[in-house]
Amino acid sequence: MALDVYDAHGHILGYQVSYTQTKHPFLSVTTNTTDLKVVLLVTEDELEVTVVAYNSAGGSPYSHLKIDLSLHQTLPSVRRLWVNSEDDRLVLHWDVGHISLPVSEVANEWATDAAHPTSSHWKRVNGSTRSTVLKDHLQPGTTYRINVYPISNQLCGPPKSIFANLEYGTLLGAVGMHVVDVTKNTVTVQWEWQRKEVHPKVLRYRVILRLGEIQVESIPVWPEVWQHTFFKLRANTGYSVNLLAETSNDNISREIIPIKTHIFEHNEIMLIIVLLTLGLGVFLILSRTVYKTYFFPNIANPGASVVGRWLLESHHEKNRVKNVLKLEEFLVTDLSGENGFVELGQERPPVREDGIFNPGSSHSTLNIKHIFIPQNTEFIENTSKSNRENRDSSLMFNNVAHIENGQGIHVENCQGSLLPESTQIQCNFDYIKNKHTLEK
């Protein structure tokens, strides 16, 4: 920090800065400068720095500074740096934020925006101050680079820089605002800072969230801020985000973006998809079972039936006994000891409407159409009464008749009285379908 002209007893021509390594005191580096700042490249943990001001009369007493890099603490830079132009001066604003080390003072440096400026100007203020006015060494139409350093005793933090001039103040503008992320209850927007002449006397920028015409939230933004998230929003609701430039006379709306929040969060959507998938799977399984039960009932499979397989076996055909019906065996010739016969007729089994007879009944009737008995009354009269009663009581015969191809009539236990013509004899027999027609 330069001395006042009255304290320096003359004009200061420059400064001589020397630093010595504590472990190697014979190794010393000296630098001459007219500036109030110098950058030293060091490799040791402990250094000793001395500064001497000089003019045509000679040098000043030494100022000593001992630096221990092993105990070095980091001091963050200032934030929310902004410059406003007021007539022929610049008003500089900053904020030190919440840091662990107390800020004892703030050093402000400004110089022309050139690759190698000839000189810079300094102004130091108390650490509790959050603004200052720069009015010396300023020219209209010239852009200045302003650096602000936080200082805590002998510890200096890194500078925060900003560009400004007397016509526009800060030469920065927030542009290109766009939506980064939208959820059920949050909206995140982002923008960029560009070095440009935006508008005369811009005090600050603001990002405003509106619900229709109602202002929900308004926050100031600074060059170190390029993104913001709005929280606690309504789901499935339309909002608008406005990037606003504030001036001393009016507010200039830069960009307006309409936004609508989501109905569900991403994890909620995934949960809904999983539940719908599971529900659809259960529904398909149940509906398939019900649909099959009512519309596609189980049909019996003959191939899986024990009886069906037994009927399909071929050994039944091979083991069948084939007999021929001999009707002459039904002739009764021993009624009178001479030739006589009984003529039998068959009543056809009941036939269904489709032309197929019904073999379900096991009873039918054999009609005796004609009994031929020789007119030998003498034989009957000479026969004993008991014998005649036995012969008159019944006519017994038992025969089995089968027709070829496994079809025929089974006749058994037929009995009847020797009665006049058309007497009926009851017989038990089975019908089996046959293409042959038995008439007698």
Coordinates of C-alpha atoms in Angstrom, one line a residue:
M1 CA 0.0 0.0 0.0
A2 CA 1.5 3.3 -1.1
L3 CA 2.2 6.0 1.4
D4 CA 0.4 9.3 1.1
V5 CA 2.4 12.1 -0.6
Y6 CA 2.8 14.0 2.6
D7 CA 4.0 10.9 4.4
A8 CA 6.4 9.9 1.6
H9 CA 8.0 13.4 1.6
G10 CA 8.1 13.3 -2.2
H11 CA 7.1 11.3 -5.3
I12 CA 7.7 7.5 -5.1
L13 CA 9.5 6.3 -8.2
G14 CA 9.2 2.6 -7.5
Y15 CA 9.5 -0.4 -5.1
Q16 CA 12.1 -3.0 -4.6
V17 CA 10.8 -6.4 -3.5
S18 CA 13.2 -9.1 -2.3
Y19 CA 12.3 -12.6 -1.0
T20 CA 14.7 -15.0 0.7
Q21 CA 14.3 -18.7 1.4
T22 CA 14.6 -19.4 5.1
K23 CA 16.6 -22.6 4.6
H24 CA 18.9 -21.0 2.1
P25 CA 19.4 -17.3 3.2
F26 CA 22.2 -16.8 0.7
L27 CA 19.7 -17.3 -2.2
S28 CA 17.8 -14.1 -2.6
V29 CA 15.6 -12.8 -5.5
T30 CA 15.0 -9.1 -6.0
T31 CA 12.3 -7.5 -8.2
N32 CA 11.8 -3.8 -9.0
T33 CA 8.2 -2.6 -9.9
T34 CA 6.2 0.6 -10.0
D35 CA 3.0 -1.3 -9.2
L36 CA 1.6 -2.0 -5.8
K37 CA 1.4 -5.7 -6.6
V38 CA 4.0 -8.4 -7.5
V39 CA 3.7 -12.1 -8.1
L40 CA 6.4 -14.4 -6.7
L41 CA 7.1 -18.0 -7.7
V42 CA 8.1 -19.9 -4.6
T43 CA 9.2 -23.4 -3.9
E44 CA 10.1 -23.5 -0.2
D45 CA 7.7 -23.7 2.7
E46 CA 9.1 -20.6 4.5
L47 CA 9.9 -17.3 3.0
E48 CA 10.9 -13.8 4.1
V49 CA 9.8 -10.9 2.0
T50 CA 11.1 -7.3 2.3
V51 CA 9.7 -4.2 0.5
V52 CA 11.5 -0.9 0.0
A53 CA 10.1 2.3 -1.6
Y54 CA 12.6 4.6 -3.3
N55 CA 12.9 8.0 -5.0
S56 CA 15.6 10.3 -6.1
A57 CA 16.6 10.8 -2.5
G58 CA 17.1 7.1 -1.7
G59 CA 15.3 4.2 -0.2
S60 CA 12.8 3.9 2.6
P61 CA 13.0 1.6 5.6
Y62 CA 12.3 -2.1 5.0
S63 CA 8.9 -3.6 5.5
H64 CA 9.1 -7.3 6.5
L65 CA 6.7 -10.1 5.8
K66 CA 7.2 -13.7 6.8
I67 CA 5.3 -16.4 4.9
D68 CA 4.8 -20.0 6.1
L69 CA 3.2 -22.0 3.3
S70 CA 2.6 -25.0 5.5
L71 CA 0.2 -22.9 7.6
H72 CA -1.3 -21.1 4.7
Q73 CA -5.1 -20.7 4.8
T74 CA -7.4 -20.1 1.8
L75 CA -9.4 -17.0 1.7
P76 CA -12.3 -17.1 -0.8
S77 CA -12.8 -14.3 -3.3
V78 CA -15.6 -11.8 -3.0
R79 CA -19.0 -12.4 -4.7
R80 CA -21.9 -10.5 -6.3
L81 CA -19.5 -8.0 -7.9
W82 CA -21.2 -5.4 -10.0
V83 CA -20.4 -1.8 -11.2
N84 CA -22.9 1.0 -11.8
S85 CA -22.1 4.1 -13.8
E86 CA -23.1 7.5 -12.2
D87 CA -22.0 10.5 -14.2
D88 CA -18.2 10.5 -14.2
R89 CA -17.6 7.9 -11.6
L90 CA -18.1 4.2 -11.0
V91 CA -19.9 2.7 -8.0
L92 CA -18.5 -0.7 -7.1
H93 CA -20.6 -3.3 -5.2
W94 CA -19.5 -6.6 -3.7
D95 CA -20.2 -9.1 -0.9
V96 CA -17.7 -11.2 1.1
G97 CA -20.2 -13.8 2.1
H98 CA -19.9 -16.1 5.1
I99 CA -16.3 -17.1 5.5
S100 CA -14.4 -18.4 8.5
L101 CA -11.6 -15.8 8.5
P102 CA -12.6 -12.1 9.2
V103 CA -12.0 -9.8 6.3
S104 CA -9.9 -6.9 7.6
E105 CA -9.9 -4.8 4.5
V106 CA -10.8 -4.9 0.8
A107 CA -8.3 -3.8 -1.9
N108 CA -9.8 -2.4 -5.2
E109 CA -7.5 -2.2 -8.2
W110 CA -8.5 -0.7 -11.6
A111 CA -6.5 -0.4 -14.8
T112 CA -7.2 0.1 -18.5
D113 CA -8.2 -3.0 -20.3
A114 CA -5.0 -3.7 -22.2
A115 CA -2.7 -6.6 -22.6
H116 CA 0.1 -4.8 -20.7
P117 CA -1.3 -1.8 -18.8
T118 CA 1.2 0.9 -17.9
S119 CA 0.0 1.3 -14.4
S120 CA -2.9 0.4 -12.1
H121 CA -4.7 2.4 -9.4
W122 CA -5.6 1.2 -5.9
K123 CA -8.2 1.9 -3.2
R124 CA -8.5 0.1 0.1
V125 CA -11.5 0.2 2.3
N126 CA -12.5 -1.4 5.6
G127 CA -13.5 -5.1 5.5
S128 CA -17.0 -4.3 6.7
T129 CA -17.7 -2.1 3.7
R130 CA -19.7 -3.5 0.8
S131 CA -19.3 -0.7 -1.8
T132 CA -17.0 2.1 -2.8
V133 CA -16.9 4.9 -5.4
L134 CA -14.0 5.0 -8.0
K135 CA -13.6 8.6 -9.4
D136 CA -9.9 9.1 -10.0
H137 CA -8.0 8.2 -13.1
L138 CA -11.2 7.5 -15.2
Q139 CA -11.7 8.6 -18.8
P140 CA -14.9 8.4 -20.9
G141 CA -14.8 5.9 -23.7
T142 CA -12.2 3.7 -21.8
T143 CA -12.9 0.2 -20.6
Y144 CA -11.4 -0.7 -17.2
R145 CA -10.7 -4.0 -15.6
I146 CA -11.5 -3.8 -11.9
N147 CA -10.1 -6.4 -9.4
V148 CA -11.3 -6.7 -5.9
Y149 CA -9.1 -8.5 -3.2
P150 CA -10.3 -9.6 0.2
I151 CA -7.6 -9.3 2.8
S152 CA -7.4 -10.9 6.3
N153 CA -4.4 -9.4 8.1
Q154 CA -1.4 -10.6 6.0
L155 CA -3.5 -13.1 4.0
C156 CA -4.8 -12.0 0.6
G157 CA -7.5 -13.9 -1.3
P158 CA -7.8 -14.3 -5.1
P159 CA -9.2 -11.4 -7.0
K160 CA -12.7 -11.2 -8.6
S161 CA -12.6 -9.2 -11.9
I162 CA -15.2 -7.3 -13.8
F163 CA -15.2 -5.0 -16.9
A164 CA -16.9 -1.5 -16.9
N165 CA -16.8 2.0 -18.4
L166 CA -18.4 5.3 -17.6
E167 CA -21.1 5.0 -20.3
Y168 CA -22.7 1.6 -19.5
G169 CA -21.3 0.6 -16.1
T170 CA -20.8 -3.2 -16.1
L171 CA -20.1 -4.6 -19.6
L172 CA -21.8 -7.9 -19.0
G173 CA -25.2 -9.2 -20.1
A174 CA -27.2 -12.3 -19.2
V175 CA -28.4 -14.0 -22.5
G176 CA -29.6 -17.3 -23.8
M177 CA -31.8 -18.4 -20.9
H178 CA -33.3 -21.9 -21.4
V179 CA -34.9 -24.7 -19.3
V180 CA -32.5 -27.3 -18.1
D181 CA -34.9 -29.6 -16.1
V182 CA -38.6 -29.7 -15.2
T183 CA -40.1 -32.1 -12.6
K184 CA -43.3 -32.3 -10.7
N185 CA -42.4 -29.6 -8.1
T186 CA -39.2 -27.9 -9.5
V187 CA -38.0 -26.0 -12.6
T188 CA -34.3 -25.3 -13.4
V189 CA -33.3 -22.6 -15.8
Q190 CA -29.8 -21.6 -17.1
W191 CA -28.3 -18.7 -18.9
E192 CA -25.0 -17.3 -20.1
W193 CA -23.0 -14.2 -19.4
Q194 CA -21.5 -12.3 -22.3
R195 CA -19.2 -9.3 -22.4
K196 CA -21.3 -6.7 -24.2
E197 CA -22.8 -3.3 -23.9
V198 CA -26.3 -4.1 -22.9
H199 CA -28.1 -1.0 -21.7
P200 CA -27.0 2.2 -20.0
K201 CA -27.0 2.1 -16.2
V202 CA -28.2 -1.5 -15.6
L203 CA -28.4 -2.0 -11.9
R204 CA -28.7 -5.7 -11.8
Y205 CA -30.4 -8.7 -13.4
R206 CA -33.4 -10.7 -12.0
V207 CA -35.0 -14.0 -12.8
I208 CA -38.7 -13.9 -12.0
L209 CA -41.2 -16.8 -11.8
R210 CA -44.8 -16.0 -12.6
L211 CA -48.1 -17.9 -12.4
G212 CA -50.2 -16.0 -14.8
E213 CA -50.0 -12.4 -13.7
I214 CA -48.9 -13.3 -10.2
Q215 CA -45.2 -13.0 -9.3
V216 CA -44.3 -16.2 -7.4
E217 CA -40.6 -15.6 -6.9
S218 CA -37.9 -13.0 -7.8
I219 CA -34.2 -13.4 -7.3
P220 CA -31.2 -11.2 -8.3
V221 CA -28.5 -12.8 -10.3
W222 CA -24.8 -11.9 -10.6
P223 CA -22.0 -12.8 -13.0
E224 CA -20.9 -15.9 -10.9
V225 CA -24.5 -17.3 -11.0
W226 CA -25.6 -18.9 -14.3
Q227 CA -28.3 -21.3 -13.1
H228 CA -31.2 -21.3 -10.7
T229 CA -33.8 -23.8 -9.5
F230 CA -37.3 -22.9 -8.3
F231 CA -38.7 -25.3 -5.7
K232 CA -42.2 -26.1 -4.2
L233 CA -44.1 -25.6 -7.4
R234 CA -47.5 -27.1 -8.2
A235 CA -47.8 -30.2 -10.3
N236 CA -49.2 -30.0 -13.8
T237 CA -49.3 -26.2 -13.7
G238 CA -48.2 -23.7 -16.2
Y239 CA -45.6 -21.0 -15.2
S240 CA -43.4 -18.5 -17.0
V241 CA -39.8 -17.5 -16.3
N242 CA -38.7 -14.0 -17.1
L243 CA -35.2 -12.7 -17.3
L244 CA -35.3 -9.0 -16.4
A245 CA -32.7 -6.2 -16.5
E246 CA -33.3 -3.6 -13.9
T247 CA -32.4 0.1 -14.5
S248 CA -32.8 3.2 -12.5
N249 CA -35.8 4.3 -14.6
D250 CA -37.5 1.1 -15.8
N251 CA -37.2 -2.7 -16.0
I252 CA -36.3 -4.3 -19.3
S253 CA -37.6 -7.8 -20.0
R254 CA -35.0 -9.8 -21.9
E255 CA -36.5 -13.2 -22.2
I256 CA -39.8 -15.0 -21.3
I257 CA -40.1 -18.8 -21.3
P258 CA -43.4 -20.7 -20.7
I259 CA -43.0 -23.8 -18.6
K260 CA -45.4 -26.5 -17.4
T261 CA -44.6 -28.8 -14.5
H262 CA -45.0 -32.6 -14.8
I263 CA -47.9 -34.6 -13.3
F264 CA -45.6 -37.3 -11.8
E265 CA -42.0 -37.6 -10.9
H266 CA -39.7 -39.9 -12.9
N267 CA -39.6 -42.5 -10.1
E268 CA -43.4 -42.3 -9.8
I269 CA -43.8 -42.9 -13.6
M270 CA -41.5 -45.9 -13.3
L271 CA -43.5 -47.2 -10.4
I272 CA -46.8 -46.7 -12.3
I273 CA -45.3 -48.6 -15.3
V274 CA -44.3 -51.5 -13.2
L275 CA -47.7 -51.7 -11.5
L276 CA -49.5 -51.5 -14.8
T277 CA -47.3 -54.2 -16.2
L278 CA -48.0 -56.5 -13.2
G279 CA -51.7 -55.7 -13.3
L280 CA -51.9 -56.4 -17.0
G281 CA -50.1 -59.7 -16.6
V282 CA -52.5 -60.8 -13.8
F283 CA -55.5 -59.6 -15.9
L284 CA -54.3 -61.6 -18.9
I285 CA -53.8 -64.7 -16.9
L286 CA -57.1 -64.5 -15.2
S287 CA -59.0 -63.5 -18.4
R288 CA -57.4 -66.3 -20.3
T289 CA -58.6 -68.8 -17.7
V290 CA -62.1 -67.4 -17.6
Y291 CA -62.3 -67.0 -21.3
K292 CA -61.1 -70.6 -21.9
T293 CA -63.6 -71.9 -19.3
Y294 CA -66.6 -70.3 -20.8
F295 CA -65.8 -70.2 -24.5
F296 CA -63.3 -73.1 -25.0
P297 CA -64.3 -75.7 -22.4
N298 CA -62.2 -78.9 -22.2
I299 CA -63.3 -81.5 -24.8
A300 CA -62.9 -85.1 -24.0
N301 CA -60.0 -86.8 -25.7
P302 CA -60.9 -90.3 -26.8
G303 CA -57.2 -91.1 -27.1
A304 CA -56.8 -90.5 -23.4
S305 CA -59.7 -92.7 -22.4
V306 CA -59.0 -96.2 -21.2
V307 CA -62.3 -97.5 -22.7
G308 CA -61.5 -95.7 -25.9
R309 CA -58.1 -97.2 -26.2
W310 CA -59.6 -100.7 -25.4
L311 CA -62.2 -100.2 -28.2
L312 CA -59.6 -99.2 -30.7
E313 CA -57.6 -102.3 -30.1
S314 CA -57.7 -104.8 -33.0
H315 CA -57.8 -108.1 -31.1
H316 CA -61.6 -107.8 -30.7
E317 CA -62.0 -108.5 -34.4
K318 CA -59.6 -111.4 -34.3
N319 CA -61.1 -113.2 -31.3
R320 CA -64.7 -113.0 -32.5
V321 CA -66.5 -116.3 -33.2
K322 CA -68.2 -116.4 -36.5
N323 CA -71.3 -118.6 -36.7
V324 CA -74.1 -119.0 -39.2
L325 CA -77.7 -118.9 -38.3
K326 CA -79.3 -122.2 -39.1
L327 CA -83.0 -121.6 -39.2
E328 CA -83.8 -125.3 -39.7
E329 CA -82.8 -125.9 -36.1
F330 CA -85.8 -123.9 -35.0
L331 CA -88.2 -126.3 -36.7
V332 CA -90.1 -128.4 -34.1
T333 CA -90.4 -131.9 -35.5
D334 CA -91.1 -133.9 -32.5
L335 CA -94.5 -132.6 -31.6
S336 CA -96.4 -135.7 -32.8
G337 CA -93.5 -138.0 -33.4
E338 CA -93.8 -137.2 -37.1
N339 CA -92.6 -134.4 -39.3
G340 CA -94.0 -131.0 -38.2
F341 CA -92.6 -127.5 -38.0
V342 CA -93.1 -124.2 -36.4
E343 CA -92.6 -121.2 -38.7
L344 CA -91.1 -118.2 -36.9
G345 CA -91.2 -114.6 -37.9
Q346 CA -89.1 -111.7 -36.6
E347 CA -90.4 -108.3 -35.7
R348 CA -88.0 -105.7 -36.7
P349 CA -86.4 -103.6 -34.0
P350 CA -87.4 -100.0 -33.6
V351 CA -85.7 -97.7 -36.1
R352 CA -84.8 -94.0 -35.4
E353 CA -85.6 -91.1 -37.6
D354 CA -82.1 -91.2 -39.0
G355 CA -82.6 -94.7 -40.4
I356 CA -80.5 -96.5 -37.7
F357 CA -82.2 -99.0 -35.5
N358 CA -81.8 -98.9 -31.7
P359 CA -80.1 -101.9 -30.3
G360 CA -80.5 -100.7 -26.8
S361 CA -83.5 -102.9 -26.0
S362 CA -82.8 -106.5 -25.2
H363 CA -86.4 -107.8 -25.7
S364 CA -88.4 -108.4 -28.8
T365 CA -91.1 -110.9 -30.0
L366 CA -90.9 -113.9 -32.3
N367 CA -94.3 -114.6 -33.7
I368 CA -95.3 -118.1 -34.6
K369 CA -96.8 -117.6 -37.9
H370 CA -97.9 -121.2 -38.4
I371 CA -97.7 -124.4 -36.5
F372 CA -97.9 -127.5 -38.7
I373 CA -99.2 -130.4 -36.7
P374 CA -100.3 -133.6 -38.4
Q375 CA -103.9 -134.4 -38.0
N376 CA -103.2 -137.4 -35.9
T377 CA -105.7 -137.0 -33.1
E378 CA -105.3 -140.5 -32.3
F379 CA -101.7 -139.9 -31.1
I380 CA -102.9 -137.1 -28.9
E381 CA -105.8 -139.0 -27.5
N382 CA -103.7 -142.1 -26.8
T383 CA -101.1 -140.1 -25.0
S384 CA -101.3 -140.1 -21.3
K385 CA -102.8 -137.0 -19.7
S386 CA -99.7 -136.1 -17.8
N387 CA -97.6 -136.4 -20.9
R388 CA -100.1 -134.3 -22.9
E389 CA -100.1 -131.6 -20.2
N390 CA -96.3 -131.5 -20.4
R391 CA -96.3 -131.3 -24.1
D392 CA -99.2 -128.7 -24.2
S393 CA -97.7 -126.6 -21.5
S394 CA -94.7 -125.3 -23.3
L395 CA -92.4 -125.5 -26.2
M396 CA -88.8 -125.3 -25.1
F397 CA -85.7 -124.7 -27.3
N398 CA -82.4 -123.1 -26.9
N399 CA -80.3 -122.2 -29.8
V400 CA -77.7 -119.6 -30.7
A401 CA -77.7 -118.0 -34.1
H402 CA -75.1 -115.7 -35.6
I403 CA -74.9 -114.2 -39.0
E404 CA -71.6 -113.6 -40.8
N405 CA -69.5 -110.5 -40.2
G406 CA -70.1 -110.7 -36.6
Q407 CA -73.7 -109.6 -36.8
G408 CA -76.8 -111.7 -35.9
I409 CA -79.5 -112.6 -33.4
H410 CA -78.9 -114.3 -30.0
V411 CA -81.9 -116.3 -29.1
E412 CA -82.3 -118.1 -25.8
N413 CA -84.9 -119.4 -23.4
C414 CA -87.8 -119.2 -25.8
Q415 CA -91.0 -120.8 -24.6
G416 CA -94.6 -120.9 -25.7
S417 CA -97.8 -123.0 -25.5
L418 CA -99.0 -125.2 -28.3
L419 CA -101.8 -122.9 -29.0
P420 CA -103.6 -122.0 -32.2
E421 CA -102.0 -120.0 -35.0
S422 CA -100.4 -116.6 -34.2
T423 CA -99.5 -117.5 -30.7
Q424 CA -96.6 -115.4 -29.4
I425 CA -93.4 -116.8 -27.9
Q426 CA -91.4 -114.5 -25.6
C427 CA -87.6 -114.7 -26.3
N428 CA -84.6 -112.9 -24.8
F429 CA -82.1 -111.9 -27.5
D430 CA -79.7 -109.2 -28.6
Y431 CA -79.8 -107.3 -31.8
I432 CA -76.6 -106.4 -33.7
K433 CA -76.7 -104.2 -36.7
N434 CA -76.4 -106.2 -40.0
K435 CA -76.7 -105.4 -43.6
H436 CA -78.6 -108.6 -44.1
T437 CA -82.4 -108.7 -43.7
L438 CA -83.8 -111.8 -42.0
E439 CA -87.3 -112.4 -43.2
K440 CA -88.0 -115.9 -41.8

